[in-house]
CSV table of C-alpha atoms in Angstrom, one decimal:
chain,number,residue,atom,x,y,z
N,1,MET,CA,149.2,-73.3,184.2
N,2,ASN,CA,146.9,-70.9,186.0
N,3,ILE,CA,148.6,-67.7,186.9
N,4,TYR,CA,147.5,-65.2,189.6
N,5,VAL,CA,148.1,-61.5,188.7
N,6,GLY,CA,147.6,-59.1,191.6
N,7,ASN,CA,147.8,-55.4,192.1
N,8,VAL,CA,146.6,-54.6,188.6
N,9,LYS,CA,145.2,-51.1,187.9
N,10,TYR,CA,141.4,-51.1,188.3
N,11,GLU,CA,140.9,-50.0,184.7
N,12,MET,CA,142.7,-53.0,183.2
N,13,THR,CA,140.5,-55.3,181.2
N,14,GLY,CA,140.8,-59.1,180.5
N,15,ASP,CA,141.7,-58.3,176.9
N,16,GLN,CA,144.6,-56.1,178.1
N,17,LEU,CA,145.8,-58.8,180.5
N,18,LYS,CA,145.7,-61.4,177.7
N,19,GLU,CA,147.6,-59.1,175.4
N,20,MET,CA,150.3,-58.6,178.0
N,21,PHE,CA,150.8,-62.3,178.6
N,22,SER,CA,150.6,-63.2,174.9
N,23,ALA,CA,154.0,-61.8,174.5
N,24,TYR,CA,155.3,-64.9,176.3
N,25,GLY,CA,153.2,-67.6,174.6
N,26,GLU,CA,149.8,-68.9,174.1
N,27,VAL,CA,147.1,-67.6,176.5
N,28,SER,CA,143.9,-69.7,176.7
N,29,SER,CA,142.1,-67.3,178.9
N,30,ALA,CA,142.5,-64.1,180.9
N,31,ARG,CA,140.0,-62.5,183.3
N,32,ILE,CA,139.9,-59.7,185.8
N,33,ILE,CA,137.9,-60.5,188.9
N,34,SER,CA,135.1,-58.0,189.7
N,35,ASP,CA,132.9,-57.4,192.7
N,36,ARG,CA,129.5,-59.1,192.2
N,37,GLU,CA,127.5,-56.2,193.5
N,38,THR,CA,129.3,-53.2,192.1
N,39,GLY,CA,130.9,-54.7,189.0
N,40,ARG,CA,134.2,-52.9,189.8
N,41,SER,CA,137.5,-54.6,189.5
N,42,LYS,CA,138.9,-56.1,192.6
N,43,GLY,CA,142.5,-55.4,191.4
N,44,PHE,CA,143.5,-58.9,190.4
N,45,GLY,CA,143.0,-61.5,187.8
N,46,PHE,CA,143.9,-64.9,186.4
N,47,VAL,CA,145.7,-65.9,183.2
N,48,GLU,CA,145.6,-69.5,181.9
N,49,MET,CA,148.6,-70.6,179.8
N,50,PRO,CA,148.6,-74.2,178.5
N,51,ASN,CA,152.5,-74.4,178.1
N,52,ASP,CA,154.1,-74.5,181.6
N,53,SER,CA,157.5,-73.3,180.3
N,54,GLU,CA,155.9,-70.3,178.6
N,55,ALA,CA,153.9,-69.6,181.8
N,56,LEU,CA,157.0,-69.7,184.0
N,57,ALA,CA,158.7,-67.3,181.6
N,58,ALA,CA,155.7,-65.0,181.8
N,59,ILE,CA,155.7,-65.1,185.6
N,60,GLU,CA,159.4,-64.4,185.7
N,61,ALA,CA,159.1,-61.4,183.3
N,62,THR,CA,156.0,-59.8,184.8
N,63,ASN,CA,156.4,-60.3,188.6
N,64,GLU,CA,157.2,-57.0,190.3
N,65,LYS,CA,156.9,-55.2,186.9
N,66,GLU,CA,155.4,-51.7,187.2
N,67,ILE,CA,152.3,-51.3,185.0
N,68,GLY,CA,150.2,-48.1,185.3
N,69,GLY,CA,151.9,-47.0,188.4
N,70,ARG,CA,151.3,-50.3,190.2
N,71,THR,CA,153.8,-53.1,190.9
N,72,LEU,CA,152.3,-56.4,189.8
N,73,LYS,CA,152.4,-59.5,192.0
N,74,VAL,CA,152.5,-62.5,189.7
N,75,ASN,CA,152.8,-66.2,190.6
N,76,GLU,CA,151.3,-69.6,190.0
N,77,ALA,CA,147.7,-69.6,191.3
N,78,ARG,CA,146.9,-71.8,194.3
N,79,PRO,CA,143.8,-74.0,194.0
N,80,ARG,CA,140.7,-72.2,195.2
N,81,GLU,CA,139.7,-73.0,198.7
N,82,GLU,CA,136.1,-74.0,199.1
N,83,ARG,CA,134.2,-71.7,201.5
N,84,PRO,CA,130.7,-72.4,202.8
N,85,ARG,CA,128.1,-70.3,201.0
N,86,ARG,CA,126.4,-67.8,203.3
N,87,SER,CA,122.7,-67.5,203.2
N,88,PRO,CA,120.8,-64.2,203.6
N,89,ARG,CA,120.0,-65.4,207.2
N,90,ASP,CA,123.7,-65.2,208.1
N,91,PHE,CA,123.6,-61.4,207.7
N,92,ASN,CA,121.0,-60.7,210.4
């Protein structure tokens, strides 16, 4: 199951996110999304857990939990919506 983790502190790393969710079961991947241009965290990430019951337990345990002064928003990730790519001409 792919899990969305929102409102994470900007300093959190993918390894820290993985460690937090590993307490609830196997984590196959964890990543923090960063801005392409600045490299700064966008304040959210995704965790992939192969076992759905462990993933649901992790969501239940971490949603609305305060970490680093911020209240996490955790739920099953929705499929990514395809957006048309913008070309440099679109910015003029």
